[in-house]
Coordinates of N, CA, C and O in Angstrom, one line a residue:
M30 N 19.4 -1.4 -12.5 CA 19.0 0.0 -12.9 C 18.3 0.7 -11.8 O 18.7 2.0 -11.6
F31 N 17.5 0.1 -11.1 CA 16.8 0.7 -9.9 C 17.9 1.3 -9.0 O 17.7 2.4 -8.4
K32 N 18.8 0.5 -8.7 CA 19.9 0.8 -7.8 C 20.7 2.0 -8.2 O 21.4 2.6 -7.3
D33 N 20.7 2.4 -9.5 CA 21.4 3.5 -10.0 C 20.7 4.8 -9.7 O 21.3 5.9 -10.0
L34 N 19.5 4.8 -9.3 CA 18.7 6.0 -9.1 C 19.2 6.6 -7.8 O 19.7 5.9 -7.0
S35 N 18.9 8.0 -7.7 CA 19.3 8.7 -6.5 C 18.5 8.1 -5.3 O 17.3 7.6 -5.5
P36 N 19.1 8.2 -4.1 CA 18.3 7.8 -2.9 C 17.0 8.4 -2.8 O 16.0 7.8 -2.4
N37 N 16.9 9.7 -3.1 CA 15.7 10.5 -2.9 C 14.6 9.9 -3.9 O 13.4 9.8 -3.6
L38 N 15.0 9.6 -5.2 CA 14.1 9.0 -6.1 C 13.6 7.6 -5.8 O 12.5 7.3 -5.8
K39 N 14.6 6.8 -5.3 CA 14.2 5.5 -4.8 C 13.2 5.5 -3.6 O 12.3 4.8 -3.6
S40 N 13.4 6.5 -2.7 CA 12.5 6.7 -1.6 C 11.1 7.2 -2.1 O 10.1 6.7 -1.6
S41 N 11.1 8.0 -3.0 CA 9.8 8.5 -3.6 C 9.0 7.3 -4.3 O 7.8 7.2 -4.1
I42 N 9.8 6.5 -5.0 CA 9.1 5.4 -5.6 C 8.6 4.4 -4.6 O 7.4 4.0 -4.7
T43 N 9.4 4.2 -3.5 CA 8.9 3.2 -2.5 C 7.7 3.8 -1.8 O 6.8 3.1 -1.5
R44 N 7.7 5.1 -1.5 CA 6.6 5.7 -0.9 C 5.3 5.6 -1.7 O 4.2 5.4 -1.2
S45 N 5.5 5.9 -3.0 CA 4.3 5.8 -3.9 C 3.7 4.4 -4.0 O 2.5 4.2 -4.0
I46 N 4.6 3.3 -4.0 CA 4.1 2.0 -4.0 C 3.4 1.7 -2.7 O 2.3 1.1 -2.7
T47 N 4.0 2.1 -1.5 CA 3.3 1.9 -0.2 C 2.0 2.5 -0.2 O 0.9 1.9 0.2
Q48 N 1.9 3.8 -0.5 CA 0.7 4.6 -0.4 C -0.4 4.0 -1.4 O -1.5 3.9 -1.0
T49 N 0.0 3.7 -2.6 CA -1.0 3.2 -3.5 C -1.4 1.8 -3.1 O -2.7 1.5 -3.2
F50 N -0.6 1.0 -2.6 CA -1.0 -0.4 -2.1 C -1.9 -0.3 -0.9 O -3.0 -0.8 -0.9
E51 N -1.7 0.6 0.1 CA -2.6 0.7 1.2 C -3.9 1.3 0.8 O -4.9 0.9 1.3
Q52 N -3.9 2.3 -0.1 CA -5.1 2.9 -0.6 C -5.9 1.9 -1.4 O -7.1 1.7 -1.2
Y53 N -5.2 1.1 -2.3 CA -5.9 0.0 -3.0 C -6.6 -1.0 -2.1 O -7.7 -1.4 -2.3
M54 N -5.8 -1.4 -1.1 CA -6.3 -2.4 -0.1 C -7.5 -1.8 0.6 O -8.5 -2.6 0.9
S55 N -7.5 -0.6 1.0 CA -8.6 0.0 1.7 C -9.8 0.1 0.8 O -11.0 -0.2 1.2
N56 N -9.6 0.4 -0.5 CA -10.7 0.5 -1.4 C -11.4 -0.9 -1.6 O -12.6 -0.9 -1.9
I57 N -10.6 -2.0 -1.5 CA -11.3 -3.3 -1.6 C -11.5 -3.9 -0.2 O -11.8 -5.0 -0.1
E58 N -11.4 -3.0 0.8 CA -11.7 -3.4 2.2 C -10.9 -4.6 2.7 O -11.3 -5.4 3.4
W59 N -9.6 -4.6 2.2 CA -8.6 -5.6 2.7 C -9.2 -7.0 2.4 O -8.8 -7.9 3.1
S60 N -10.0 -7.2 1.3 CA -10.5 -8.5 1.0 C -9.6 -9.2 0.1 O -9.2 -8.8 -1.0
E61 N -9.0 -10.4 0.6 CA -8.2 -11.2 -0.3 C -8.9 -11.7 -1.5 O -8.2 -11.8 -2.6
E62 N -10.2 -11.9 -1.5 CA -11.0 -12.4 -2.6 C -11.0 -11.3 -3.7 O -11.0 -11.6 -4.8
K63 N -11.0 -10.0 -3.3 CA -11.1 -9.0 -4.3 C -9.8 -8.5 -4.8 O -9.7 -7.8 -5.8
F64 N -8.7 -9.0 -4.1 CA -7.3 -8.5 -4.5 C -7.0 -9.0 -5.9 O -7.2 -10.2 -6.2
S65 N -6.4 -8.1 -6.7 CA -5.9 -8.5 -8.0 C -4.6 -7.7 -8.2 O -4.7 -6.5 -8.2
I66 N -3.5 -8.4 -8.4 CA -2.2 -7.7 -8.6 C -2.3 -6.8 -9.9 O -1.7 -5.7 -9.9
D67 N -3.0 -7.3 -10.9 CA -3.2 -6.5 -12.1 C -4.0 -5.1 -11.8 O -3.5 -4.1 -12.3
D68 N -5.0 -5.2 -11.0 CA -5.7 -4.0 -10.7 C -4.8 -3.1 -9.8 O -4.9 -1.8 -10.0
F69 N -4.1 -3.7 -8.9 CA -3.2 -2.8 -8.1 C -2.1 -2.1 -9.0 O -1.9 -0.9 -8.9
I70 N -1.5 -2.9 -9.9 CA -0.5 -2.3 -10.8 C -1.2 -1.2 -11.7 O -0.6 -0.2 -11.9
A71 N -2.4 -1.5 -12.1 CA -3.1 -0.4 -12.9 C -3.3 0.8 -12.1 O -3.1 2.0 -12.6
N72 N -3.6 0.7 -10.8 CA -3.8 1.9 -9.9 C -2.5 2.6 -9.7 O -2.4 3.8 -9.8
W73 N -1.4 1.8 -9.5 CA -0.1 2.4 -9.3 C 0.3 3.1 -10.5 O 0.8 4.2 -10.5
R74 N 0.2 2.5 -11.7 CA 0.6 3.1 -13.0 C -0.2 4.5 -13.2 O 0.4 5.5 -13.6
E75 N -1.5 4.5 -12.9 CA -2.3 5.7 -13.0 C -1.7 6.8 -12.1 O -1.5 7.9 -12.4
Y76 N -1.4 6.4 -10.8 CA -0.9 7.3 -9.9 C 0.4 7.9 -10.3 O 0.7 9.1 -10.3
I77 N 1.3 7.1 -10.8 CA 2.7 7.5 -11.1 C 2.7 8.4 -12.4 O 3.4 9.4 -12.5
T78 N 1.7 8.2 -13.2 CA 1.7 9.0 -14.5 C 0.9 10.3 -14.4 O 1.1 11.2 -15.2
T79 N 0.0 10.4 -13.3 CA -0.8 11.5 -13.2 C -0.5 12.4 -12.0 O -0.7 13.6 -12.0
K80 N 0.2 11.7 -10.9 CA 0.3 12.5 -9.6 C 1.7 12.5 -9.1 O 2.1 13.4 -8.4
A81 N 2.5 11.5 -9.4 CA 3.9 11.4 -8.9 C 4.9 12.4 -9.6 O 5.1 12.3 -10.8
L82 N 5.5 13.2 -8.7 CA 6.4 14.2 -9.3 C 7.7 13.5 -9.7 O 8.4 14.0 -10.7
W83 N 8.0 12.4 -9.1 CA 9.3 11.7 -9.5 C 9.2 11.0 -10.9 O 10.4 10.9 -11.4
Y84 N 8.1 10.7 -11.4 CA 8.1 10.0 -12.6 C 8.7 10.7 -13.8 O 9.4 10.1 -14.6
S85 N 8.6 12.0 -13.8 CA 9.2 12.8 -14.9 C 10.6 12.9 -14.8 O 11.4 13.3 -15.8
K86 N 11.2 12.5 -13.6 CA 12.7 12.6 -13.5 C 13.4 11.4 -14.0 O 14.6 11.4 -14.0
I87 N 12.7 10.4 -14.3 CA 13.3 9.1 -14.8 C 13.4 9.3 -16.3 O 12.4 9.5 -17.0
P88 N 14.6 9.0 -16.8 CA 14.8 9.2 -18.3 C 13.9 8.2 -19.1 O 13.6 7.1 -18.6
E89 N 13.4 8.6 -20.2 CA 12.5 7.8 -21.0 C 13.1 6.5 -21.4 O 12.4 5.5 -21.4
D90 N 14.4 6.5 -21.8 CA 15.0 5.2 -22.2 C 15.0 4.2 -21.0 O 14.8 3.0 -21.2
M91 N 15.2 4.7 -19.8 CA 15.1 3.8 -18.6 C 13.6 3.3 -18.4 O 13.5 2.1 -18.1
K92 N 12.7 4.1 -18.6 CA 11.3 3.7 -18.5 C 10.9 2.6 -19.5 O 10.0 1.8 -19.2
Q93 N 11.6 2.6 -20.6 CA 11.3 1.6 -21.6 C 12.1 0.3 -21.5 O 11.8 -0.7 -22.1
D94 N 13.1 0.3 -20.6 CA 14.0 -0.8 -20.4 C 13.3 -2.0 -19.6 O 12.9 -1.7 -18.5
P95 N 13.3 -3.1 -20.2 CA 12.7 -4.3 -19.5 C 13.3 -4.6 -18.1 O 12.7 -5.0 -17.1
A96 N 14.6 -4.4 -18.1 CA 15.3 -4.6 -16.8 C 14.8 -3.7 -15.7 O 14.8 -4.0 -14.5
F97 N 14.6 -2.4 -16.1 CA 14.0 -1.5 -15.1 C 12.6 -1.9 -14.6 O 12.4 -1.9 -13.4
H98 N 11.8 -2.5 -15.5 CA 10.6 -3.0 -15.0 C 10.7 -4.2 -14.2 O 9.9 -4.3 -13.2
E99 N 11.6 -5.0 -14.4 CA 11.9 -6.2 -13.5 C 12.3 -5.6 -12.2 O 11.9 -6.2 -11.2
N100 N 13.2 -4.6 -12.2 CA 13.6 -4.0 -10.9 C 12.4 -3.5 -10.1 O 12.3 -3.6 -8.9
L101 N 11.5 -2.8 -10.8 CA 10.3 -2.2 -10.2 C 9.4 -3.3 -9.7 O 8.9 -3.2 -8.5
A102 N 9.3 -4.4 -10.4 CA 8.4 -5.5 -10.0 C 9.0 -6.1 -8.7 O 8.2 -6.4 -7.7
Q103 N 10.3 -6.2 -8.6 CA 10.9 -6.7 -7.4 C 10.7 -5.8 -6.3 O 10.4 -6.2 -5.2
R104 N 10.8 -4.5 -6.5 CA 10.6 -3.5 -5.5 C 9.2 -3.5 -5.0 O 8.9 -3.4 -3.9
I105 N 8.2 -3.6 -5.9 CA 6.9 -3.8 -5.5 C 6.6 -4.9 -4.6 O 5.9 -4.8 -3.6
N106 N 7.1 -6.1 -5.0 CA 7.0 -7.3 -4.2 C 7.6 -7.1 -2.8 O 7.0 -7.5 -1.7
E107 N 8.8 -6.4 -2.7 CA 9.4 -6.2 -1.4 C 8.6 -5.3 -0.5 O 8.4 -5.5 0.7
V108 N 8.0 -4.2 -1.2 CA 7.2 -3.2 -0.4 C 5.9 -3.9 0.1 O 5.5 -3.7 1.3
I109 N 5.3 -4.6 -0.7 CA 4.1 -5.3 -0.3 C 4.3 -6.2 0.9 O 3.6 -6.3 1.8
A110 N 5.4 -7.0 0.7 CA 5.8 -8.0 1.8 C 6.1 -7.2 3.1 O 5.7 -7.6 4.2
R111 N 6.7 -6.1 3.0 CA 7.0 -5.3 4.2 C 5.7 -4.7 4.8 O 5.5 -4.8 6.0
V112 N 4.8 -4.2 4.0 CA 3.6 -3.7 4.5 C 2.8 -4.8 5.2 O 2.3 -4.6 6.3
L113 N 2.7 -5.9 4.5 CA 1.9 -7.1 5.1 C 2.6 -7.7 6.3 O 1.9 -8.3 7.1
G114 N 3.9 -7.5 6.4 CA 4.6 -8.1 7.5 C 4.8 -7.2 8.7 O 5.3 -7.7 9.8
E115 N 4.4 -6.0 8.7 CA 4.5 -5.1 9.8 C 3.3 -5.2 10.8 O 2.2 -5.0 10.4
P116 N 3.6 -5.7 12.0 CA 2.5 -6.1 12.9 C 1.8 -4.8 13.4 O 2.4 -3.7 13.5
P117 N 0.5 -5.0 13.8 CA -0.2 -3.8 14.4 C 0.5 -3.4 15.7 O 1.1 -4.2 16.4
S118 N 0.4 -2.1 16.1 CA 1.0 -1.6 17.3 C 0.1 -2.1 18.4 O -1.1 -2.4 18.3
D119 N 0.7 -2.1 19.7 CA 0.0 -2.5 20.8 C -1.2 -1.5 21.0 O -2.4 -1.8 21.4
D120 N -1.0 -0.2 20.7 CA -2.1 0.8 20.8 C -3.2 0.5 19.9 O -4.4 0.7 20.2
Q121 N -2.8 0.2 18.7 CA -3.9 -0.2 17.7 C -4.7 -1.4 18.1 O -5.9 -1.3 18.1
I122 N -4.0 -2.4 18.6 CA -4.7 -3.6 19.1 C -5.7 -3.3 20.2 O -6.8 -3.7 20.3
A123 N -5.2 -2.5 21.2 CA -6.1 -2.1 22.3 C -7.3 -1.2 21.9 O -8.4 -1.5 22.3
S124 N -7.0 -0.3 21.0 CA -8.0 0.6 20.5 C -9.1 -0.2 19.8 O -10.3 -0.1 20.0
I125 N -8.7 -1.0 18.9 CA -9.6 -1.9 18.1 C -10.4 -2.8 19.0 O -11.6 -3.0 18.9
Q126 N -9.7 -3.5 19.9 CA -10.4 -4.4 20.8 C -11.5 -3.7 21.6 O -12.6 -4.2 21.7
M127 N -11.2 -2.5 22.1 CA -12.2 -1.7 22.9 C -13.4 -1.4 22.1 O -14.5 -1.6 22.4
M128 N -13.1 -1.0 20.8 CA -14.2 -0.6 19.9 C -15.0 -1.8 19.5 O -16.2 -1.8 19.4
Q129 N -14.3 -2.9 19.3 CA -15.0 -4.2 18.9 C -16.0 -4.6 20.0 O -17.0 -5.1 19.8
E130 N -15.5 -4.4 21.2 CA -16.3 -4.8 22.4 C -17.6 -4.0 22.4 O -18.7 -4.4 22.7
Q131 N -17.4 -2.7 22.2 CA -18.5 -1.8 22.2 C -19.5 -2.1 21.1 O -20.7 -2.0 21.4
L132 N -19.0 -2.5 19.9 CA -19.9 -2.8 18.7 C -20.3 -4.2 18.6 O -21.0 -4.5 17.7
N133 N -19.7 -5.0 19.4 CA -19.8 -6.5 19.3 C -19.6 -7.0 17.9 O -20.4 -7.7 17.2
T134 N -18.4 -6.6 17.4 CA -17.9 -6.9 16.1 C -16.7 -7.8 16.2 O -16.1 -7.9 17.3
H135 N -16.2 -8.5 15.2 CA -15.1 -9.4 15.2 C -14.2 -9.2 14.0 O -14.0 -10.3 13.3
Y136 N -13.9 -8.0 13.6 CA -13.1 -7.8 12.4 C -11.6 -8.4 12.7 O -11.1 -8.1 13.7
E137 N -11.1 -9.0 11.7 CA -9.7 -9.5 11.8 C -8.8 -8.5 11.1 O -9.2 -7.8 10.1
Y138 N -7.6 -8.5 11.5 CA -6.5 -7.6 10.9 C -5.2 -8.3 11.1 O -5.0 -8.9 12.2
H139 N -4.3 -8.2 10.2 CA -3.1 -9.0 10.3 C -1.8 -8.1 10.2 O -0.7 -8.6 10.4
C140 N -2.0 -6.9 9.8 CA -0.8 -6.0 9.8 C -1.3 -4.6 10.2 O -2.4 -4.3 10.4
K141 N -0.2 -3.8 10.4 CA -0.5 -2.4 10.8 C -1.4 -1.6 9.8 O -2.3 -0.9 10.3
A142 N -1.2 -1.8 8.6 CA -1.9 -1.0 7.6 C -3.4 -1.4 7.6 O -4.4 -0.6 7.5
E143 N -3.6 -2.8 7.7 CA -5.0 -3.3 7.8 C -5.7 -2.8 9.1 O -6.8 -2.5 9.2
A144 N -4.9 -2.7 10.2 CA -5.4 -2.3 11.5 C -5.9 -0.8 11.4 O -6.8 -0.4 11.9
V145 N -5.1 0.0 10.6 CA -5.5 1.4 10.4 C -6.9 1.3 9.7 O -7.8 2.2 10.1
F146 N -7.1 0.5 8.7 CA -8.4 0.5 8.0 C -9.5 0.0 9.0 O -10.6 0.6 9.0
V147 N -9.2 -1.0 9.8 CA -10.3 -1.5 10.7 C -10.6 -0.4 11.8 O -11.8 -0.2 12.1
E148 N -9.6 0.2 12.3 CA -9.8 1.2 13.3 C -10.6 2.4 12.8 O -11.5 2.9 13.4
T149 N -10.3 2.8 11.6 CA -11.1 3.9 10.9 C -12.5 3.5 10.7 O -13.4 4.2 10.9
L150 N -12.7 2.2 10.3 CA -14.1 1.7 10.0 C -14.8 1.7 11.4 O -16.0 2.1 11.4
L151 N -14.3 1.2 12.4 CA -14.9 1.1 13.7 C -15.2 2.5 14.2 O -16.3 2.7 14.8
K152 N -14.3 3.4 14.1 CA -14.5 4.8 14.5 C -15.8 5.4 13.8 O -16.5 6.1 14.4
K153 N -15.8 5.1 12.5 CA -16.9 5.6 11.7 C -18.3 5.0 12.2 O -19.2 5.7 12.4
Y154 N -18.3 3.7 12.6 CA -19.5 3.1 13.2 C -19.9 3.7 14.4 O -21.0 3.8 14.8
L155 N -18.8 4.1 15.2 CA -19.1 4.7 16.5 C -19.4 6.3 16.5 O -19.7 6.9 17.4
G156 N -19.3 6.8 15.2 CA -19.5 8.2 15.0 C -18.4 9.1 15.6 O -18.6 10.2 15.9
L157 N -17.2 8.6 15.6 CA -16.1 9.3 16.1 C -15.3 10.0 15.0 O -15.2 9.6 13.9

C-alpha cells in the first residue's frame, strides 16, 4: 500500500519520520535508557495528525487498513536505521573534538544526528 502512494507523499512521510525521530531523540538527550518506541510513535502520531500537511491526503480507508500500518512500521524502522547508520561528518568530528577539549568533556556520539545534538549542546556551554 505504501508503495502505491505518490513519490511526493512517500517523501513527505519519510521526512516526517526523520524529523520526529531526531527531535524525540534530542528531547531525551539521545539516551538509550530513556528511549521508548511507544513514546516515539506517540510523538510521531501527534505530529502527523496536528502538523503534517500530507496526512489529510491519505484516504481514510487506507489509514484504517492494517497492511498500511505494517508498511508504515517497516518504513519507520528503515528510517530509524538510516538515521542511526549515517556517520558524523569529518567537520562535525573536528568541531566537537575542539569544543570538548576546551570544555574538558567526553560526550559520545555515534551518528550524524547525534553529533548535531552534541555540537549544539557544546556550543550552548561555550556561549556560542
